[in-house]
Amino acid sequence: MTASAADAHPRGAGAAAVHRPAGGSGGAGGSGVDGAAETRRSARSGIAGLLGAATSGLFGFLLAVVITRGYGPTGAGAFFAAVGVVTVATGVCTLGAETGLMWALPRRRLGVPGDAARVLPVALLPPLLVAVLVAVAGVLAADSLAPRLLDGSGAEGPPLLAVTFAVVPIVVGMTLLLAAVRCVRPMRAYVGVQFVLLPVARPALVGAAALTGGGLLAGMTGWLVPAALALLVCLALVAGPLGVPAGARLRPTPADWSTFWRFALPRAASAAIDAGSMWVGVLLTSVLAGQADAGVLGAVGRYVLAGQLAMQGLRVAVSPQLSRLLGLGERAAAAAVHRQLTAWSLVLSWPVYLLLAAFGPAFLALFGPEFGAGAPALAVLALAMLVNTGVGNVQSLLLMGGRSGLHLAATLAGLLVTVTLGLLLIPGHGATGAALAWAAGIVTENLTAAGCARAVIGQPLVDRALGRAALATVGVVGCAALAGASVAGRGIPGLVLTLGVLAVGGVGPATMPGVRRRVRATVRQLRGPEAAPPPGMPAPTRGR
């Protein structure tokens, strides 16, 4: 069966009925898939994603410093609340179509004779229509909504909220086209837009607005303008591979619509929850405890999200590969890719979160003395994120396997816990109560998704190597943090001492012959030959 037919007639719960040679049993290599080549390909893409995530994290932190230093706790609270509005609105308006593109495009053929271009109007038109309606309604209601959502922003509140709603269609279009770029272009193209263009431009423009005395409206405009530029760049990147300038057919069939939206609609609700996981807490805190507490939680959230960038970089790097493998029924190969990337995510993310939990006062001092009250909230959320990164990208396994309904159930469970506890805890405990509620929601969602993914994939998602990596990471970083805090406290001196201990401790193993041999073996594996593309599927682009 061709990729086109497979997409038009899904089998099971959304998994594409892609042709497999006889004997394909879902094991690695059962249908001619080379498991080693698949893990090598995921490693290459993962490295590109990690480099981009590191850049994004650095400039995202710089942006948080610019906002908090430039506008203070109250102004930062209003700014973060406005970002929360556009983020949640975008998550709602995309209707899950960005994940639908990541799932559908790898299973179709590119170019003029292919059927991939037909997916573009299917994925773009309904979300853009909803985004325009939301933008119009938000602009008209800005005067009445601003005192509730942006309390403390004064006269700038209504125009700030109106501009925020007005650009929702632009941000929605950018989000959808970014997903398409990830599927049809090499990984470096996606990294260049998502992890370089946006995070680099935003602190520069927001900082320029703050330095020249611009208010919240000028700063928010600086945050939004890069999205319009990214939209144009993505449009140019997507058109060529899909064959649009050369006359590829854009008129979808009824089967295209039904197949795509049968998958995407359950994802629509979970996408809104995912996009608003942090900002729901910020908005609730703004309403129930005030702008100052919302500003503290927003600053804490920047650190929490920065620690997650490694996992996000890995997720966007391999999601199309997981879609292709699961579409072929290669569950063992997909599970192997998942385990490899979970180990990477754990080793890279857990040290960050352990240090955030131990030295919250030091990290928050960089935002200003007013933000020191957020140290307990930062510790709570950092510990919860150990669970998030420890189970790996189980959400991607569910979504790329077509099980968007199970993913929705997991996210709804997490949201219910977050909102319920938030309403109970935020009025009395401010940012700390919001952090406790959010942490409980994070743990609930991730454990639920991990259980569902294990049942659906039917393959082990955790192995002994992952357990050893977790124990080693906690042991090494925990001992160094305990030593640093005991000697110099939880402020900046203690953090610097801990980082020095970790740096010195890392030099010794790097000189050991066994470690050097493993590094050389890994490099040789990454440089190994690519596997032939699976039957019935487009050849993957190098770096994807």
XYZ file of C-alpha atoms in Angstrom:
544
model
C 0.000 0.000 0.000
C 1.343 3.476 -0.784
C 1.889 6.123 1.823
C -1.064 8.026 0.434
C -3.423 5.129 0.794
C -2.092 4.405 4.218
C -2.884 7.878 5.370
C -6.351 7.736 3.912
C -7.193 4.451 5.636
C -5.674 4.325 9.100
C -5.617 1.063 10.990
C -6.285 0.642 14.667
C -6.149 3.808 16.732
C -4.702 6.032 14.102
C -1.550 4.126 13.159
C -0.983 4.296 9.436
C -1.334 1.042 7.549
C 2.001 1.456 5.812
C 3.122 -1.487 3.717
C 5.406 -3.938 5.501
C 7.140 -6.891 3.938
C 6.118 -10.304 5.122
C 7.518 -11.144 8.496
C 7.281 -7.697 10.004
C 6.401 -8.282 13.588
C 7.047 -4.965 15.076
C 10.483 -5.915 16.217
C 13.555 -4.046 15.320
C 14.392 -5.059 11.895
C 11.202 -7.082 11.388
C 10.417 -5.120 8.251
C 13.913 -4.363 7.129
C 14.442 -1.500 9.590
C 18.010 -1.407 10.919
C 17.683 -0.761 14.653
C 21.281 0.465 14.981
C 20.804 2.869 12.081
C 17.581 4.166 13.633
C 19.260 4.893 16.971
C 22.166 6.475 15.097
C 19.776 8.672 13.126
C 17.979 9.679 16.313
C 21.333 10.490 17.919
C 22.282 12.786 15.049
C 18.962 14.574 15.158
C 19.102 14.663 18.937
C 22.490 16.380 18.938
C 21.185 19.078 16.600
C 18.122 19.512 18.777
C 20.233 19.743 21.936
C 22.501 22.399 20.463
C 19.470 24.424 19.451
C 17.858 23.925 22.851
C 21.023 25.129 24.577
C 20.964 28.321 22.514
C 17.268 28.813 23.178
C 17.739 28.218 26.889
C 20.545 30.758 27.147
C 18.616 33.506 25.380
C 15.355 32.543 27.092
C 17.064 33.102 30.430
C 18.413 36.409 29.139
C 14.879 37.399 28.156
C 13.617 36.599 31.662
C 16.374 38.772 33.151
C 15.499 41.611 30.766
C 11.803 41.438 31.681
C 12.274 41.169 35.437
C 15.009 43.806 35.620
C 13.329 46.141 33.175
C 9.793 46.063 34.599
C 10.086 44.854 38.206
C 7.874 42.223 39.894
C 4.544 43.931 39.153
C 5.382 44.862 35.568
C 6.934 41.443 34.965
C 3.764 39.857 36.302
C 1.677 41.765 33.756
C 4.167 40.936 30.985
C 4.194 37.224 31.832
C 0.397 37.232 32.071
C 0.188 38.740 28.556
C 2.584 36.076 27.256
C 0.372 33.523 28.990
C -2.680 34.839 27.167
C -1.117 34.525 23.708
C 0.403 31.138 24.581
C -2.856 29.634 25.840
C -4.854 31.197 22.992
C -2.398 29.774 20.455
C -2.558 26.357 22.080
C -6.358 26.402 21.845
C -6.547 27.771 18.307
C -4.063 25.357 16.714
C -6.608 22.593 17.409
C -3.827 20.010 17.641
C -2.924 20.516 13.980
C 0.786 21.064 14.670
C 1.051 17.564 16.137
C -1.158 16.303 13.318
C 1.393 17.603 10.802
C 4.237 15.919 12.689
C 2.271 12.677 12.564
C 0.968 12.872 8.982
C 3.765 14.370 6.865
C 6.413 11.679 7.578
C 3.914 9.089 6.260
C 3.387 10.876 2.926
C 5.394 11.595 -0.215
C 6.917 15.021 -0.828
C 7.277 16.931 -4.100
C 4.974 17.622 -7.032
C 3.888 13.980 -7.573
C 3.457 13.376 -3.844
C 0.437 13.737 -1.601
C 2.012 15.680 1.276
C 1.007 19.137 -0.026
C -2.676 18.198 0.289
C -2.286 18.124 4.065
C -1.343 21.810 4.243
C -4.807 23.366 3.701
C -6.365 20.656 5.876
C -4.083 21.596 8.757
C -3.994 25.381 8.272
C -7.488 26.571 7.389
C -9.578 25.551 10.457
C -7.004 26.764 13.048
C -6.502 30.083 11.271
C -10.264 30.638 11.092
C -10.611 29.952 14.828
C -7.604 32.205 15.542
C -9.156 35.117 13.650
C -12.402 34.730 15.596
C -10.528 34.615 18.916
C -8.446 37.649 17.928
C -11.509 39.730 17.049
C -13.329 38.727 20.228
C -10.249 39.406 22.369
C -9.633 42.850 20.900
C -13.267 43.830 21.441
C -13.231 42.568 25.028
C -9.786 43.946 25.962
C -11.155 46.855 28.010
C -13.189 44.571 30.262
C -10.661 41.722 30.478
C -7.535 43.785 31.211
C -8.427 44.724 34.827
C -8.946 41.017 35.612
C -6.031 39.434 33.722
C -3.469 42.264 33.919
C -4.273 43.827 37.274
C -1.705 46.486 38.096
C -0.818 47.300 34.488
C -2.825 50.542 34.690
C -3.735 52.392 31.534
C -1.424 50.191 29.488
C -3.506 47.114 30.247
C -6.259 47.367 27.580
C -3.963 48.203 24.612
C -1.454 45.586 25.794
C -4.148 42.905 25.857
C -5.599 44.073 22.519
C -2.210 43.761 20.777
C -1.685 40.356 22.392
C -4.969 39.032 21.003
C -4.479 40.683 17.605
C -1.326 38.695 16.836
C -2.788 35.282 17.768
C -3.421 34.347 14.075
C 0.218 35.145 13.253
C 1.535 33.022 16.111
C -0.831 30.175 15.180
C 0.349 30.237 11.550
C 3.979 30.285 12.670
C 3.418 27.342 15.018
C 1.822 25.205 12.314
C 4.419 26.003 9.667
C 7.226 25.294 12.140
C 5.830 21.777 12.548
C 5.831 21.375 8.763
C 9.416 22.668 8.560
C 10.497 20.010 11.034
C 9.095 17.281 8.779
C 10.211 18.460 5.324
C 13.531 20.182 5.996
C 16.770 19.124 7.707
C 16.841 19.563 11.462
C 19.110 22.609 11.153
C 16.331 24.591 9.427
C 13.958 24.037 12.345
C 16.697 24.806 14.849
C 17.541 28.026 13.012
C 14.000 29.368 13.353
C 12.712 27.922 16.623
C 15.903 27.848 18.669
C 17.902 30.746 17.200
C 15.783 33.358 15.417
C 12.981 33.621 17.994
C 14.979 33.410 21.254
C 17.766 35.698 20.023
C 15.502 38.398 18.583
C 13.138 38.615 21.546
C 15.532 39.715 24.324
C 17.186 42.140 21.905
C 13.901 43.855 21.010
C 12.389 43.731 24.505
C 15.662 44.992 25.973
C 15.777 47.846 23.472
C 12.228 48.823 24.455
C 13.078 48.764 28.169
C 16.346 50.702 27.752
C 14.656 53.447 25.744
C 11.961 53.893 28.373
C 9.251 52.007 26.498
C 6.421 50.667 28.595
C 4.814 47.241 28.699
C 3.170 47.729 25.315
C 6.489 48.471 23.606
C 8.136 45.515 25.343
C 5.354 43.121 24.370
C 5.544 44.346 20.788
C 9.231 43.442 20.823
C 8.291 39.953 22.012
C 5.690 39.505 19.260
C 7.434 40.926 16.168
C 9.861 37.967 15.739
C 6.854 35.653 15.339
C 5.799 37.519 12.175
C 9.316 37.242 10.758
C 9.462 33.539 11.628
C 6.121 33.007 9.859
C 7.529 34.365 6.589
C 10.708 32.312 6.907
C 8.748 29.105 7.570
C 6.464 29.746 4.600
C 9.494 29.979 2.311
C 11.062 26.840 3.832
C 7.932 24.695 3.476
C 6.813 25.634 -0.042
C 9.757 24.110 -1.921
C 9.852 20.554 -0.510
C 6.072 20.236 -0.803
C 6.293 21.255 -4.478
C 3.868 24.172 -4.105
C 5.711 26.569 -6.496
C 5.973 23.771 -9.065
C 2.254 23.036 -9.053
C 1.755 20.326 -6.425
C -1.897 19.581 -5.810
C -3.227 21.461 -2.779
C -6.850 20.356 -3.045
C -7.439 17.727 -0.345
C -9.755 14.751 -0.630
C -12.511 14.008 1.895
C -10.329 11.180 3.235
C -7.528 13.666 3.886
C -9.828 15.742 6.071
C -11.282 12.825 8.023
C -7.951 11.064 8.591
C -6.149 14.187 9.766
C -8.806 15.568 12.073
C -9.709 12.181 13.535
C -6.190 12.246 14.928
C -5.821 15.987 15.586
C -9.080 16.826 17.372
C -8.367 14.796 20.545
C -4.944 16.449 20.514
C -6.563 19.913 20.328
C -7.558 19.917 23.987
C -4.311 18.372 25.211
C -2.291 20.844 23.105
C -4.061 23.739 24.796
C -3.314 22.213 28.185
C 0.334 21.611 27.275
C 0.770 25.164 26.025
C -0.889 26.609 29.080
C 0.557 24.321 31.763
C 2.718 27.088 33.164
C 0.558 30.030 32.188
C -2.596 28.647 33.804
C -0.744 28.877 37.110
C 0.499 32.398 36.321
C -2.989 33.584 35.378
C -4.574 31.947 38.428
C -1.925 33.517 40.653
C -2.501 36.891 39.035
C -6.220 36.701 39.787
C -6.073 35.059 43.235
C -2.862 36.486 44.736
C -1.861 39.560 42.711
C 0.651 40.623 40.070
C 3.700 40.466 42.367
C 3.188 36.767 43.109
C 2.429 36.146 39.432
C 5.709 37.837 38.515
C 7.613 35.627 40.970
C 5.956 32.483 39.600
C 6.674 33.606 36.039
C 10.356 34.047 36.876
C 10.465 30.642 38.566
C 8.753 29.128 35.555
C 11.465 30.436 33.236
C 14.043 28.352 35.093
C 11.782 25.308 35.109
C 11.144 25.537 31.367
C 14.825 26.201 30.642
C 15.725 22.927 32.338
C 13.226 21.147 30.090
C 14.719 22.467 26.861
C 16.999 19.452 26.464
C 14.007 17.110 26.404
C 12.091 19.433 24.083
C 15.040 19.577 21.707
C 15.175 15.783 21.624
C 11.401 15.541 21.189
C 11.168 17.718 18.103
C 14.265 16.023 16.688
C 12.846 12.491 16.629
C 9.056 12.848 16.531
C 8.866 12.351 12.724
C 11.140 9.300 13.070
C 8.888 7.828 15.769
C 5.837 8.430 13.564
C 7.502 6.569 10.702
C 8.638 3.633 12.867
C 5.300 3.231 14.630
C 3.485 3.554 11.308
C 5.561 0.575 10.128
C 4.755 -1.362 13.315
C 8.394 -1.240 14.442
C 7.625 -0.867 18.134
C 10.880 -2.369 19.385
C 12.927 0.078 17.307
C 10.768 2.980 18.499
C 11.195 1.877 22.125
C 14.977 1.660 21.637
C 15.046 5.212 20.293
C 12.903 6.329 23.245
C 15.174 4.690 25.832
C 18.288 6.222 24.286
C 16.848 9.727 24.283
C 15.405 9.338 27.792
C 18.899 8.533 29.069
C 20.262 11.629 27.331
C 17.458 13.773 28.716
C 17.980 12.472 32.247
C 21.746 12.980 32.270
C 21.429 16.497 30.837
C 18.353 17.695 32.761
C 18.578 16.170 36.233
C 21.764 18.055 37.236
C 20.021 21.305 36.300
C 16.935 20.553 38.373
C 18.905 19.255 41.361
C 20.939 22.474 41.390
C 17.775 24.583 41.014
C 16.217 22.819 44.006
C 19.333 23.189 46.158
C 20.321 26.744 45.203
C 17.048 28.471 44.417
C 18.026 31.693 46.281
C 21.191 31.995 44.163
C 19.394 31.563 40.851
C 16.552 33.930 41.734
C 18.959 36.595 42.962
C 19.885 37.185 39.326
C 16.362 38.545 38.755
C 16.578 40.934 41.704
C 16.100 40.774 45.498
C 12.302 40.942 45.189
C 12.243 37.466 43.621
C 13.969 35.633 46.491
C 10.560 34.671 47.912
C 10.210 32.239 45.007
C 12.919 29.840 46.275
C 10.450 27.341 47.849
C 8.358 27.371 44.658
C 11.464 26.742 42.556
C 12.528 23.793 44.740
C 9.088 22.185 44.540
C 8.842 22.494 40.759
C 12.434 21.364 40.183
C 11.800 18.125 42.075
C 8.583 17.534 40.128
C 10.497 17.979 36.868
C 12.730 15.041 37.821
C 9.670 12.885 37.189
C 8.865 14.678 33.929
C 12.334 14.179 32.445
C 12.807 10.775 34.075
C 9.964 9.104 32.158
C 11.149 10.663 28.890
C 9.038 11.701 25.926
C 6.209 9.269 26.586
C 3.779 11.847 25.239
C 5.512 11.678 21.861
C 5.207 7.893 21.830
C 1.455 8.173 22.353
C 0.963 10.958 19.815
C 3.203 9.600 17.074
C 1.535 6.215 17.537
C -1.840 7.841 16.824
C -3.121 7.546 20.411
C -4.029 11.189 20.886
C -7.065 10.201 22.968
C -4.897 8.592 25.652
C -2.627 11.607 25.647
C -5.661 13.826 26.175
C -6.727 11.698 29.156
C -3.290 12.112 30.760
C -3.206 15.883 30.244
C -6.759 16.296 31.526
C -5.816 14.419 34.685
C -2.842 16.727 35.211
C -4.900 19.866 34.534
C -7.651 18.790 36.940
C -5.105 18.318 39.717
C -3.359 21.635 38.941
C -6.511 23.756 38.868
C -8.166 22.082 41.870
C -5.127 22.435 44.099
C -4.437 25.918 42.715
C -7.843 27.182 43.776
C -7.235 25.763 47.249
C -3.589 26.762 47.770
C -2.942 30.005 45.859
C -5.129 32.370 47.981
C -3.254 31.451 51.157
C 0.236 30.645 49.854
C 0.677 32.719 46.677
C 3.435 31.583 44.332
C 4.409 28.644 46.558
C 0.837 27.332 46.509
C 0.720 27.689 42.732
C 3.992 25.767 42.455
C 2.677 22.936 44.645
C -0.435 22.677 42.494
C 1.553 22.741 39.246
C 4.028 20.147 40.561
C 1.226 17.762 41.484
C -0.241 18.186 38.001
C 3.136 17.496 36.364
C 3.617 14.255 38.286
C 0.046 13.103 37.642
C 0.206 13.743 33.892
C 3.590 12.130 33.342
C 2.963 8.977 35.355
C -0.389 8.517 33.621
C 1.159 9.007 30.174
C 4.031 6.635 30.998
C 1.614 3.880 32.002
C -0.442 4.355 28.838
C 2.650 4.390 26.601
C 3.987 1.188 28.134
C 0.667 -0.553 27.561
C 0.336 0.682 23.963
C 3.921 0.097 22.798
C 4.197 -3.273 24.501
C 7.954 -2.796 24.923
C 10.021 -1.859 27.980
C 10.557 1.901 28.184
C 13.029 1.708 31.084
C 16.123 -0.490 31.353
C 18.998 -1.021 33.753
C 21.224 1.447 31.934
C 18.665 4.183 32.564
C 18.480 3.250 36.251
C 22.262 3.356 36.574
C 22.351 6.765 34.896
C 19.710 8.093 37.315
C 21.537 6.802 40.409
C 24.896 8.108 39.217
C 23.474 11.552 38.414
C 21.714 11.924 41.757
C 24.756 10.620 43.650
C 27.325 12.862 41.989
C 25.300 16.077 41.819
C 23.656 15.504 45.203
C 26.970 15.035 46.993
C 28.489 18.099 45.321
C 25.428 20.232 46.171
C 25.443 19.037 49.783
C 29.103 19.939 50.101
C 28.658 23.367 48.514
C 25.586 24.271 50.586
C 27.178 23.050 53.837
C 30.321 25.094 53.338
C 29.044 28.268 51.657
C 25.243 28.243 51.946
C 22.519 28.209 49.300
C 23.432 31.554 47.799
C 25.741 32.363 44.912
C 28.957 31.350 46.794
C 27.542 27.889 47.493
C 26.438 27.485 43.880
C 29.860 28.552 42.570
C 31.607 26.118 44.930
C 29.321 23.277 43.835
C 29.926 23.981 40.159
C 33.664 24.023 40.842
C 33.480 20.640 42.568
C 31.518 19.189 39.645
C 33.960 20.643 37.114
C 36.989 19.199 38.927
C 35.218 15.878 39.357
C 34.438 15.745 35.648
C 38.054 16.174 34.575
C 39.233 12.939 36.166
C 36.893 10.509 34.369
C 37.558 12.269 31.057
C 41.213 11.211 31.284
C 40.440 7.515 31.827
C 41.192 5.255 28.836
C 37.861 3.438 29.140
C 35.897 6.675 28.966
C 37.899 7.878 25.966
C 37.280 4.577 24.168
C 33.529 4.917 24.696
C 33.573 8.470 23.372
C 35.473 7.382 20.257
C 33.067 4.476 19.734
C 30.091 6.818 19.992
C 31.624 9.203 17.458
C 32.256 6.330 15.041
C 28.662 5.180 15.452
C 27.333 8.654 14.689
C 29.500 8.797 11.563
C 28.318 5.390 10.386
C 26.411 4.917 7.113
C 22.733 5.719 6.939
C 20.303 2.878 6.583
C 18.212 2.523 3.459
C 14.795 4.159 3.809
C 12.029 1.803 4.936
C 9.780 0.390 2.197
C 6.993 2.696 1.111
C 8.366 5.712 2.964
C 10.236 8.826 1.752
C 13.976 8.834 2.362
C 14.802 10.826 5.513
C 16.733 14.034 5.041
C 20.206 13.971 6.556
C 20.168 15.663 9.942
C 16.502 14.991 10.516
